[in-house]
XYZ file of C-alpha atoms in Angstrom:
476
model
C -23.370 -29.084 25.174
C -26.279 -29.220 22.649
C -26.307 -24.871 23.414
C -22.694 -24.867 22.503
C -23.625 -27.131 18.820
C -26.400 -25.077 18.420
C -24.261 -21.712 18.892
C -21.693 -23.341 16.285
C -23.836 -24.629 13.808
C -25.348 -20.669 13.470
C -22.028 -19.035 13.290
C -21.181 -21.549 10.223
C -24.240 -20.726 8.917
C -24.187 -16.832 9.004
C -20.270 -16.860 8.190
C -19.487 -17.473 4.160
C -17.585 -20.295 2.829
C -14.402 -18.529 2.872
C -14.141 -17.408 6.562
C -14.947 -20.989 7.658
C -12.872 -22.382 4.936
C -9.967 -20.017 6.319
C -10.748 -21.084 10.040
C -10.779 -24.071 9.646
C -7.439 -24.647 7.625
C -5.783 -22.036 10.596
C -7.095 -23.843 13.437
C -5.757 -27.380 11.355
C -1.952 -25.659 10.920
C -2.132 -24.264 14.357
C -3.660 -27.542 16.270
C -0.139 -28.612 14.586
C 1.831 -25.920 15.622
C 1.038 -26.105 19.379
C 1.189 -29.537 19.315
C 4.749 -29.844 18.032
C 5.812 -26.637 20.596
C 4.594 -28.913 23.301
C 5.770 -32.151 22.101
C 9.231 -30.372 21.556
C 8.772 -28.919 25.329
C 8.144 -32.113 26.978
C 11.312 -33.631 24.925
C 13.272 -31.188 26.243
C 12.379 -30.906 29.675
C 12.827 -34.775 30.017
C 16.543 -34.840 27.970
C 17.407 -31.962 30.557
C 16.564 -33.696 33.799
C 17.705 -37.078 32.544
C 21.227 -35.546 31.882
C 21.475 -34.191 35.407
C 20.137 -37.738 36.893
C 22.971 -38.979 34.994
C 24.691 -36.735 36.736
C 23.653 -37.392 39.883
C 24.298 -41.540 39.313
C 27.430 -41.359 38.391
C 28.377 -39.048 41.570
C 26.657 -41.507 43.719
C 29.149 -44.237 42.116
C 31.686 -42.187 42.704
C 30.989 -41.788 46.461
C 29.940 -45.445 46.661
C 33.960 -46.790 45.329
C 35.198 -43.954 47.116
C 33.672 -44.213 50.674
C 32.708 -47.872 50.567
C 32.785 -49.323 54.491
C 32.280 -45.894 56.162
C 29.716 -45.268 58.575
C 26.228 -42.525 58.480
C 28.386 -38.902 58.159
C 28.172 -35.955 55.726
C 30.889 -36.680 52.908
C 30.187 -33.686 50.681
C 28.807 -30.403 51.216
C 29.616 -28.010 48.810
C 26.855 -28.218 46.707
C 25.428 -25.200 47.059
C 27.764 -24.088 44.313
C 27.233 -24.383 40.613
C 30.996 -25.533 40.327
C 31.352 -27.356 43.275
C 30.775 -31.651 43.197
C 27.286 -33.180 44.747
C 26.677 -33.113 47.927
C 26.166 -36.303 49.754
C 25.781 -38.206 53.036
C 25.185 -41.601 54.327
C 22.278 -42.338 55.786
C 21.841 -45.288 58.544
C 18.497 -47.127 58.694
C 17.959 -46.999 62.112
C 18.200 -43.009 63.578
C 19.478 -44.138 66.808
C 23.056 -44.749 64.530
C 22.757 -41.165 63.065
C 25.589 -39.235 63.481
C 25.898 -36.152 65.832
C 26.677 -33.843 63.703
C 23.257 -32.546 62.019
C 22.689 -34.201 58.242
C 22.986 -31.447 55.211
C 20.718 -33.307 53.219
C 16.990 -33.991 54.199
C 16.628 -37.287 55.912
C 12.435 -38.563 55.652
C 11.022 -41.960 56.406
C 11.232 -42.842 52.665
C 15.399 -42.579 53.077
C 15.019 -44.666 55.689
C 13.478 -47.127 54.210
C 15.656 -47.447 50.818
C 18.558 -48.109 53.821
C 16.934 -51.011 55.195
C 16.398 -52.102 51.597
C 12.293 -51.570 51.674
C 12.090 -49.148 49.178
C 13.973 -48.722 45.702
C 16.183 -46.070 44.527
C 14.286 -42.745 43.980
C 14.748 -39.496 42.271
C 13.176 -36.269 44.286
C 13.123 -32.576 44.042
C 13.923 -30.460 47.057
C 15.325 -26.917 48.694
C 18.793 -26.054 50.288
C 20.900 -22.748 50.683
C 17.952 -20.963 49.045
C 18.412 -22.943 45.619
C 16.301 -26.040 44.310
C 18.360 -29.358 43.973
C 17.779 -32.349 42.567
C 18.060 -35.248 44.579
C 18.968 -39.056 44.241
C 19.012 -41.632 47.205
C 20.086 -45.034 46.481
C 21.096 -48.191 48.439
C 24.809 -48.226 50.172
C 25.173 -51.565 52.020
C 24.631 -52.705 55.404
C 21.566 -51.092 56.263
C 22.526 -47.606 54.661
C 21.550 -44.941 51.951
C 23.307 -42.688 50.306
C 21.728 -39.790 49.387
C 23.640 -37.270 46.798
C 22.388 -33.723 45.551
C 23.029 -31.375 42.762
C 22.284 -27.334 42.008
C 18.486 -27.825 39.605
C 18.006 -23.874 38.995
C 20.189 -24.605 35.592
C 17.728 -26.973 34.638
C 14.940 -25.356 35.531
C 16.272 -22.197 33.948
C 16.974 -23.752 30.595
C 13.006 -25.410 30.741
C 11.681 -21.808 31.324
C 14.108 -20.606 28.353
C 12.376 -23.537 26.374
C 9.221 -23.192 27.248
C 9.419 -19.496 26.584
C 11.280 -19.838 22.751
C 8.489 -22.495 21.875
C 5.911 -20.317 23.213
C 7.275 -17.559 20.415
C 7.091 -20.064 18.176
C 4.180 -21.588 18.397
C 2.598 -17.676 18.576
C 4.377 -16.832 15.305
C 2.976 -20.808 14.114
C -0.634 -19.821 14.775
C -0.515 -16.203 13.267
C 1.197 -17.857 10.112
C -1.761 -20.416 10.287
C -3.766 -17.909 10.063
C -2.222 -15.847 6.945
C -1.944 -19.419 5.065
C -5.625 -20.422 5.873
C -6.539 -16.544 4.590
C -4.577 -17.145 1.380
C -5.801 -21.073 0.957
C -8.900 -19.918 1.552
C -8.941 -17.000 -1.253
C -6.588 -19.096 -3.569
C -9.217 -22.165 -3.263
C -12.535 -20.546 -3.739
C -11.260 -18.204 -6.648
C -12.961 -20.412 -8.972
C -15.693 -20.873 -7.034
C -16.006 -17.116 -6.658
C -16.116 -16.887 -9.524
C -18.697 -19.152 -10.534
C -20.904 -17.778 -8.058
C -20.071 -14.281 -9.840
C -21.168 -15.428 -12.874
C -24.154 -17.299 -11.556
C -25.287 -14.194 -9.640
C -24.501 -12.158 -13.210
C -26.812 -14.439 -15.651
C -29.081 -14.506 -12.512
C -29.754 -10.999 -12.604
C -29.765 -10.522 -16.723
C -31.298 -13.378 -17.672
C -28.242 -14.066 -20.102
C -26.774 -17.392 -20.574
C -23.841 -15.913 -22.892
C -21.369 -15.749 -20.001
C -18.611 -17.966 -19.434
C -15.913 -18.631 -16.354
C -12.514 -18.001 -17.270
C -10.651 -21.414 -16.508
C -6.836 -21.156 -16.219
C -4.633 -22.949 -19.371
C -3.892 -26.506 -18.965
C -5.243 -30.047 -20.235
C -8.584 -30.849 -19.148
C -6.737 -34.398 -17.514
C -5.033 -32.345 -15.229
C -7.710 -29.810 -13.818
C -8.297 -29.838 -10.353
C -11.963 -30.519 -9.116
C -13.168 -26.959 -8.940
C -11.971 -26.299 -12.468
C -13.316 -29.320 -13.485
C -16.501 -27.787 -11.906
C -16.370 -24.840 -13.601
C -16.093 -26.151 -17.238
C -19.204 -28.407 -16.215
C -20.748 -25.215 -15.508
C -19.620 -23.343 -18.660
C -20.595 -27.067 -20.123
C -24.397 -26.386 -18.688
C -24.666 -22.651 -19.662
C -23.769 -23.525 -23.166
C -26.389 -26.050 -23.012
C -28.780 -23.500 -21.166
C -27.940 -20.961 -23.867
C -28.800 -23.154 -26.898
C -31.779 -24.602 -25.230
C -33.051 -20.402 -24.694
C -31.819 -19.672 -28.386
C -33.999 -22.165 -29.535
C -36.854 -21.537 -27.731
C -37.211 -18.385 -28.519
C -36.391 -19.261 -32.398
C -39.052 -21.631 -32.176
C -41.466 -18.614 -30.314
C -40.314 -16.363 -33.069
C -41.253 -18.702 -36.251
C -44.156 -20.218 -34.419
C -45.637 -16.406 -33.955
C -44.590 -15.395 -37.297
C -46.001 -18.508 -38.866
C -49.473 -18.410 -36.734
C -49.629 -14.808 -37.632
C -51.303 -15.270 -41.336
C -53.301 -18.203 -40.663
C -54.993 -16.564 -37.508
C -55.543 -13.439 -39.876
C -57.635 -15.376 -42.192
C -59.184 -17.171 -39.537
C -60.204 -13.398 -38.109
C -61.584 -12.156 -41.730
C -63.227 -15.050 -42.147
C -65.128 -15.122 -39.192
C -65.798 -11.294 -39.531
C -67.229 -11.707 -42.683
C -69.602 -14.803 -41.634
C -70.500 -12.207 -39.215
C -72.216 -10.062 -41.407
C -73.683 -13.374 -43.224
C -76.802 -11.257 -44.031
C -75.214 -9.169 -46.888
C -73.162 -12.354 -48.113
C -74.800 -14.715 -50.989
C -75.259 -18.471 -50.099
C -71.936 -18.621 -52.639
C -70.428 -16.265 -50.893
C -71.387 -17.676 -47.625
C -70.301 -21.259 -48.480
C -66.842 -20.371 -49.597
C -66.010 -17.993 -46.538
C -67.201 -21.414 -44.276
C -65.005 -23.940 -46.315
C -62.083 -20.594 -45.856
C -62.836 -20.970 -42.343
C -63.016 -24.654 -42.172
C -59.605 -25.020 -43.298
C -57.786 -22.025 -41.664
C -59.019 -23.859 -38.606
C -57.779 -27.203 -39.621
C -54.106 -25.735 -40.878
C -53.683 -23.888 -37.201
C -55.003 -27.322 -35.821
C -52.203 -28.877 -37.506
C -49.737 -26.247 -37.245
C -50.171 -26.618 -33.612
C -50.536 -30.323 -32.960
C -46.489 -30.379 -34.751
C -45.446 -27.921 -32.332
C -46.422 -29.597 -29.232
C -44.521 -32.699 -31.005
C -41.894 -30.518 -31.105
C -41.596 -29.256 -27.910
C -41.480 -33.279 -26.762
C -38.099 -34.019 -26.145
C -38.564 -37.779 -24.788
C -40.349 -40.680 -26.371
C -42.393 -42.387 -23.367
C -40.889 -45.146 -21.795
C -43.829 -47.182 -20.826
C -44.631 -46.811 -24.610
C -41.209 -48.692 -25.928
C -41.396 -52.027 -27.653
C -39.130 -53.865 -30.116
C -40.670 -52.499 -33.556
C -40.071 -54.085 -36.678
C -39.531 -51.275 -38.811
C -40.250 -53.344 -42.164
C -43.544 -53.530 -40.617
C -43.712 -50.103 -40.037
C -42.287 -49.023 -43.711
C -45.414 -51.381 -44.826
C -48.224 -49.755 -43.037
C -47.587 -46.138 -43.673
C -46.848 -46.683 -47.540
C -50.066 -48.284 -47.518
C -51.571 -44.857 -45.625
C -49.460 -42.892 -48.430
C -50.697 -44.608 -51.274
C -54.169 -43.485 -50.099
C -53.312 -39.731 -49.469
C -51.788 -39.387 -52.744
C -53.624 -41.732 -55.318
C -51.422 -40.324 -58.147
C -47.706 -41.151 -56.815
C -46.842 -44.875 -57.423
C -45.169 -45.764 -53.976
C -42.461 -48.270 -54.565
C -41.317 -50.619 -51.186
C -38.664 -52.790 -51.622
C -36.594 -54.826 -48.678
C -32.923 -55.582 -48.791
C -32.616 -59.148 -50.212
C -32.520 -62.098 -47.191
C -34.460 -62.160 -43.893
C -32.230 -59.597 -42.402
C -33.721 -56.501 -43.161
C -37.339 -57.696 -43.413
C -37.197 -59.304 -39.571
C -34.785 -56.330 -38.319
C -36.407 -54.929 -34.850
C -35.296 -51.828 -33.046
C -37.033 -50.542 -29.412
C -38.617 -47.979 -29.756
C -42.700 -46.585 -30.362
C -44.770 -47.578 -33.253
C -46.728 -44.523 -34.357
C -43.742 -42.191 -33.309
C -41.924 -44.273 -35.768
C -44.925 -44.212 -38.449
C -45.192 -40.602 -37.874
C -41.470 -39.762 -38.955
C -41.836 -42.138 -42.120
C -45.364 -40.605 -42.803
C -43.483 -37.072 -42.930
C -40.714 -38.498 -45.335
C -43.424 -40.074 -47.632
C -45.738 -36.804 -47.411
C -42.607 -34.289 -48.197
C -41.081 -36.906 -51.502
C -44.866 -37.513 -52.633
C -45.316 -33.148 -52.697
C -42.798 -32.534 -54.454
C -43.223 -35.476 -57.270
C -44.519 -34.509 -60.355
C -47.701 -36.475 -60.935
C -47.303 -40.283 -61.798
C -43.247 -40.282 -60.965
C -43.286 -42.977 -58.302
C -41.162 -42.806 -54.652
C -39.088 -45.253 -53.929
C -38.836 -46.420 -50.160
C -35.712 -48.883 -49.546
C -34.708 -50.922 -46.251
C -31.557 -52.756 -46.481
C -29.863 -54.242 -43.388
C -25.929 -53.636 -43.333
C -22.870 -54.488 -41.064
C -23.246 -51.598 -38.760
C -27.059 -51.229 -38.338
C -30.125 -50.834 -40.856
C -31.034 -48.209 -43.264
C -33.931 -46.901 -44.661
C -33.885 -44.572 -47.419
C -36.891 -42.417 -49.735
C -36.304 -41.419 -52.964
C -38.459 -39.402 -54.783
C -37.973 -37.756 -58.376
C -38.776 -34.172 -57.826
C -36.229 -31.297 -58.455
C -33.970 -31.972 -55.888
C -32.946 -29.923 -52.710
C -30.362 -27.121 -53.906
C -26.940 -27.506 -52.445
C -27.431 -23.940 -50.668
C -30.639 -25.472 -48.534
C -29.285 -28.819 -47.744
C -27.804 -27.199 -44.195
C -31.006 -25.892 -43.357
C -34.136 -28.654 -44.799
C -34.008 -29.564 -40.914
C -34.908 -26.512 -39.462
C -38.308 -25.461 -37.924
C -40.251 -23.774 -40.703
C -37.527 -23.498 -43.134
C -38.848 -23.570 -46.431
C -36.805 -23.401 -49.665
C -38.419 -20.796 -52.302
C -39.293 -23.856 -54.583
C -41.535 -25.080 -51.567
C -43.405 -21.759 -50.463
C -46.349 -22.185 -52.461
C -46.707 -25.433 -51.175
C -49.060 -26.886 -48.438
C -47.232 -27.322 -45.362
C -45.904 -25.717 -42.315
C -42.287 -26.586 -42.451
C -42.632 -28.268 -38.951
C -42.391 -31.914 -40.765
C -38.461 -32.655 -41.634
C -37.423 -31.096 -38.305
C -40.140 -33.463 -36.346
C -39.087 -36.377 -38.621
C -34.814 -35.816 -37.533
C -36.297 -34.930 -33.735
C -38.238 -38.672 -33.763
C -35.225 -40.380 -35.166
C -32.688 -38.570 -32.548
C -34.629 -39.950 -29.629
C -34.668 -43.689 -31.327
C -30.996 -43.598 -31.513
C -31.029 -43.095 -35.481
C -30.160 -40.454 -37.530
C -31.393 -39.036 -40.461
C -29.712 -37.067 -43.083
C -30.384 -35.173 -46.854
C -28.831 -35.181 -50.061
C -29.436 -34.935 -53.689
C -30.289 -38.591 -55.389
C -28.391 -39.782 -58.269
C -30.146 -38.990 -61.785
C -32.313 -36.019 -59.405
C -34.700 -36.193 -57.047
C -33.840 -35.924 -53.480
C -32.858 -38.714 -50.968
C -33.880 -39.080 -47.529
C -31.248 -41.762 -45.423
C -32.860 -43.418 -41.842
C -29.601 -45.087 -40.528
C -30.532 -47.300 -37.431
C -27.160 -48.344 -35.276
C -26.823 -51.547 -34.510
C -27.872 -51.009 -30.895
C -30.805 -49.885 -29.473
C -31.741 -45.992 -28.866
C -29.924 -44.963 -25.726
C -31.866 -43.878 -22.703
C -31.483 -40.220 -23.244
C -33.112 -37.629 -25.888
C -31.300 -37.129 -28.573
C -33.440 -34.407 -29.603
C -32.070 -31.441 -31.170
C-alpha cells in the first residue's frame, strides 16, 4: 500500500497543476455519474421484481378463494406462456399424500416445510420449459402449500435493457466528466497561468513594469484567484518602486560621491609629491584632504540612514518630544553661535508633558536636520523659531526660520534625496538631510510637510497623531 502512495504522490508531483486539477474534478463528476447509474440500476431492478411478486401474490389469492378445501394436485399449468395465468399446485406436507400424477412445479424440503407451517412464505428463482420463473410458495391450510409460478425472462430482459442504457450513460457521464474537468481546469487556472506567465516574464528580464490583466468588475466581487492576482500586481508595483528607487538613490549617490572622491584623489596625489610642495602648500592640500574625507564620511553615514527602513524595536521608549525639542536647540545654538534659536511650548502642560514611542536620538536626529537646514539658510542674527503646540488630533511641532523661502516650483521636490534648489547649491550639504528627516518621521507614525511661512521664511510642520507610530515602516 505504502508502494501504491508512493507511486501516486510522484505522478502528482511530475504532472502540472492543471492535469491533476482536471483529474481530479473528472474523477469527482464521474464517481457521481456511476454512482447514480448504479443507484438508478438497483432501483429498477428491485421496482421490476417487486411488480411481478405482486403479481405472483395476488395469483396465489386468487387460487387460495378459488380452490380453498381441495386436496395436493396441479391446478394450473400453463405457465410456460407469456399470456397464459401462473402456474400453481398444492403441495401436502407429508409426501406419502402427494398426488400420483407427477408435480409441475419443483417440490424441495423447504416447500415442505412452509406446509407444515415451519417455515414462512418465500420468494425463489427457478427453471421450467426452458424459461426462468419466478416463484412464490405460501401457506394453504391444513398442512399444505401452495406454490404459484410466473414467466421471469421479461424481467430479466428489461434489467439487462437497464443495465445496458445506464451503462451508456454513465460512459457518456464519465467522458463528459472528463471534457468539464478539462475546461474547469483551463477556465480556473487562467489567472493563475497567467500569473505564473508574468512571473516567469519579470523572472527572466528583471522588469517589474508588468502587470496581469484582471477581468472588469468591483474588487468586492472578485473571486480568490483574481483577488490573488491584484495582490500580485499590488506587490510588483511595490517591487517596481522599491527598484526605481534604488537605483535613483545608486544614481545620485554615484553622481554625488563622484566630485568629492575626485578631490579626495588630487589631493592625495599631490601630498604625494609633498617634496616639490611648500609647507603652505602642503598644509592647505592636508586641511583639502581632511575635509573631503570628512564630507564623504558624512555623505555616507546619511546614506546608510537612508537605506534603514525600520527604527529598532528593542530601542522604542515613550519620548517626550518637548524634551527632545530642548536638547537639540541647545546642540544648535552651539553649531551656529550667530542664529538666535527661539523655543517656545504651546501654553498648559499638554504639549510640554506630550510623549510619543518611539527612539530618542532618531528623533533628535530629524529635529537636528530641521534646525541645521532653517539655521543655513538664515541670514546672520535673524533668529529660528521652533514651536510645539499640542492640539485635538495629535501634537505639532513646527521651525520657522526667516530665510528666502522655498520657491513654489521646489516645494514638490525639498524631500527628495539630493535635491537641491539653485539658491542652495553653493551651500554645505549633501541634500541627504530633509529626505532622512520625512524618512525618521514616517517610521514614528508622523508626518512632516513644507511650505512658505507667513511674512517669508520657510516653515517646517512635525504633526504627531494622536496614537502611537504603527508597527510597520512608513518609510518612503
Amino acid at each position: 500500500m505504502s508502494g501504491v502512495r508512493r507511486l501516486g504522490a510522484r505522478w502528482r508531483r511530475r504532472r502540472p497543476l492543471r492535469t491533476r486539477l482536471a483529474v481530479a474534478a473528472s474523477a469527482a463528476v464521474a464517481l457521481v455519474a456511476v454512482g447514480v447509474c448504479a443507484a438508478a440500476f438497483f432501483v429498477i431492478r428491485y421496482e421490476l421484481l417487486h411488480q411481478l411478486d405482486l403479481s405472483l401474490t395476488q395469483s396465489a389469492t386468487r387460487v387460495i378463494q378459488e380452490n380453498r378445501g381441495e386436496g395436493p394436485q396441479t391446478v394450473a399449468g400453463e405457465c410456460r406462456y407469456l399470456s397464459a395465468p401462473a402456474c400453481a399446485q398444492i403441495v401436502p406436507a407429508d409426501p406419502a399424500a402427494d398426488p400420483d400424477a407427477a408435480y409441475l412445479l419443483p417440490v424441495s424440503t423447504p416447500v415442505r416445510e412452509v406446509a407444515a407451517g415451519k417455515r414462512a412464505p418465500y420468494y425463489s428463482n427457478v427453471s421450467r420449459f426452458g424459461q426462468p420463473l419466478r416463484m412464490l410458495t405460501t401457506p394453504f391450510g391444513d398442512g399444505r402449500a401452495l406454490q404459484v409460478a410466473l414467466r421471469a425472462d421479461p424481467v430479466e430482459k428489461g434489467v439487462r435493457q437497464a443495465a445496458v442504457l445506464l451503462a451508456a450513460v454513465g460512459g457518456a457521464g464519465v467522458l463528459l466528466a472528463g471534457l468539464l474537468g478539462y475546461a474547469v481546469s483551463r477556465t480556473g487556472l487562467a489567472p493563475v497561468a497567467r500569473l505564473t506567465s508574468t512571473a516567469e516574464r519579470i523572472a527572466a528580464t528583471r522588469d517589474p513594469r508588468h502587470r496581469i490583466e484582471l477581468p472588469p468588475g468591483p474588487p468586492g466581487r472578485q473571486d480568490e484567484v483574481t483577488r490573488l492576482a491584484a495582490s500580485f500586481n499590488t506587490m510588483l508595483g511595490e517591487l517596481e518602486q522599491s527598484v526605481s528607487s534604488q537605483r535613483r538613490l545608486v544614481a545620485d549617490a554615484s553622481h554625488e560621491l563622484r566630485t568629492p572622491l575626485t578631490a579626495l584623489r588630487t589631493n592625495a596625489e599631490l601630498l604625494a609629491r609633498g617634496d616639490r610642495l611648500t609647507p603652505a602648500q602642503r598644509e592647505r592640500a592636508s586641511g583639502a584632504l581632511g575635509r573631503g574625507i570628512r564630507e564623504v564620511t558624512g555623505l555616507v553615514n546619511d546614506l546608510i540612514e537612508l537605506a534603514r527602513d525600520d527604527e529598532p524595536l528593542p530601542l522604542l521608549e515613550e519620548v517626550r518630544i518637548a524634551e527632545v525639542a530642548e536638547h537639540t536647540v541647545a546642540v544648535a545654538r552651539t553649531h551656529w553661535p550667530q542664529t538666535p534659536f527661539l523655543l517656545e511650548a504651546g501654553a498648559g502642560a499638554g504639549a510640554a508633558e506630550a510623549v510619543r514611542p518611539g527612539v530618542p536620538a532618531r528623533l533628535a536626529r530629524l529635529l537636528t536636520n530641521l534646525l541645521d537646514n532653517a539655521a543655513k539658510f538664515s541670514p546672520p542674527g535673524t533668529p529660528v523659531e521652533v514651536r510645539l503646540t499640542a492640539r485635538d488630533d495629535g501634537l505639532e511641532l513646527t521651525v520657522r526660520d526667516h530665510g528666502p523661502g522655498i520657491p513654489a516650483e521646489d516645494v514638490p521636490y525639498v524631500f527628495d534625496r539630493f535635491y537641491r534648489a539653485e539658491a542652495a547649491r553653493a551651500l554645505p550639504g549633501s541634500g541627504l538631510g530633509l529626505a532622512m528627516a520625512r524618512q525618521i518621521a514616517r517610521a514614528h507614525g508622523a508626518e512632516l510637510t513644507a511650505g512658505a511661512a507667513p511674512g517669508g521664511g520657510a516653515l517646517f510642520t512635525l504633526t504627531f497623531g494622536a496614537q502611537g507610530p504603527p508597527g510597520g515602516s512608513h518609510a518612503p
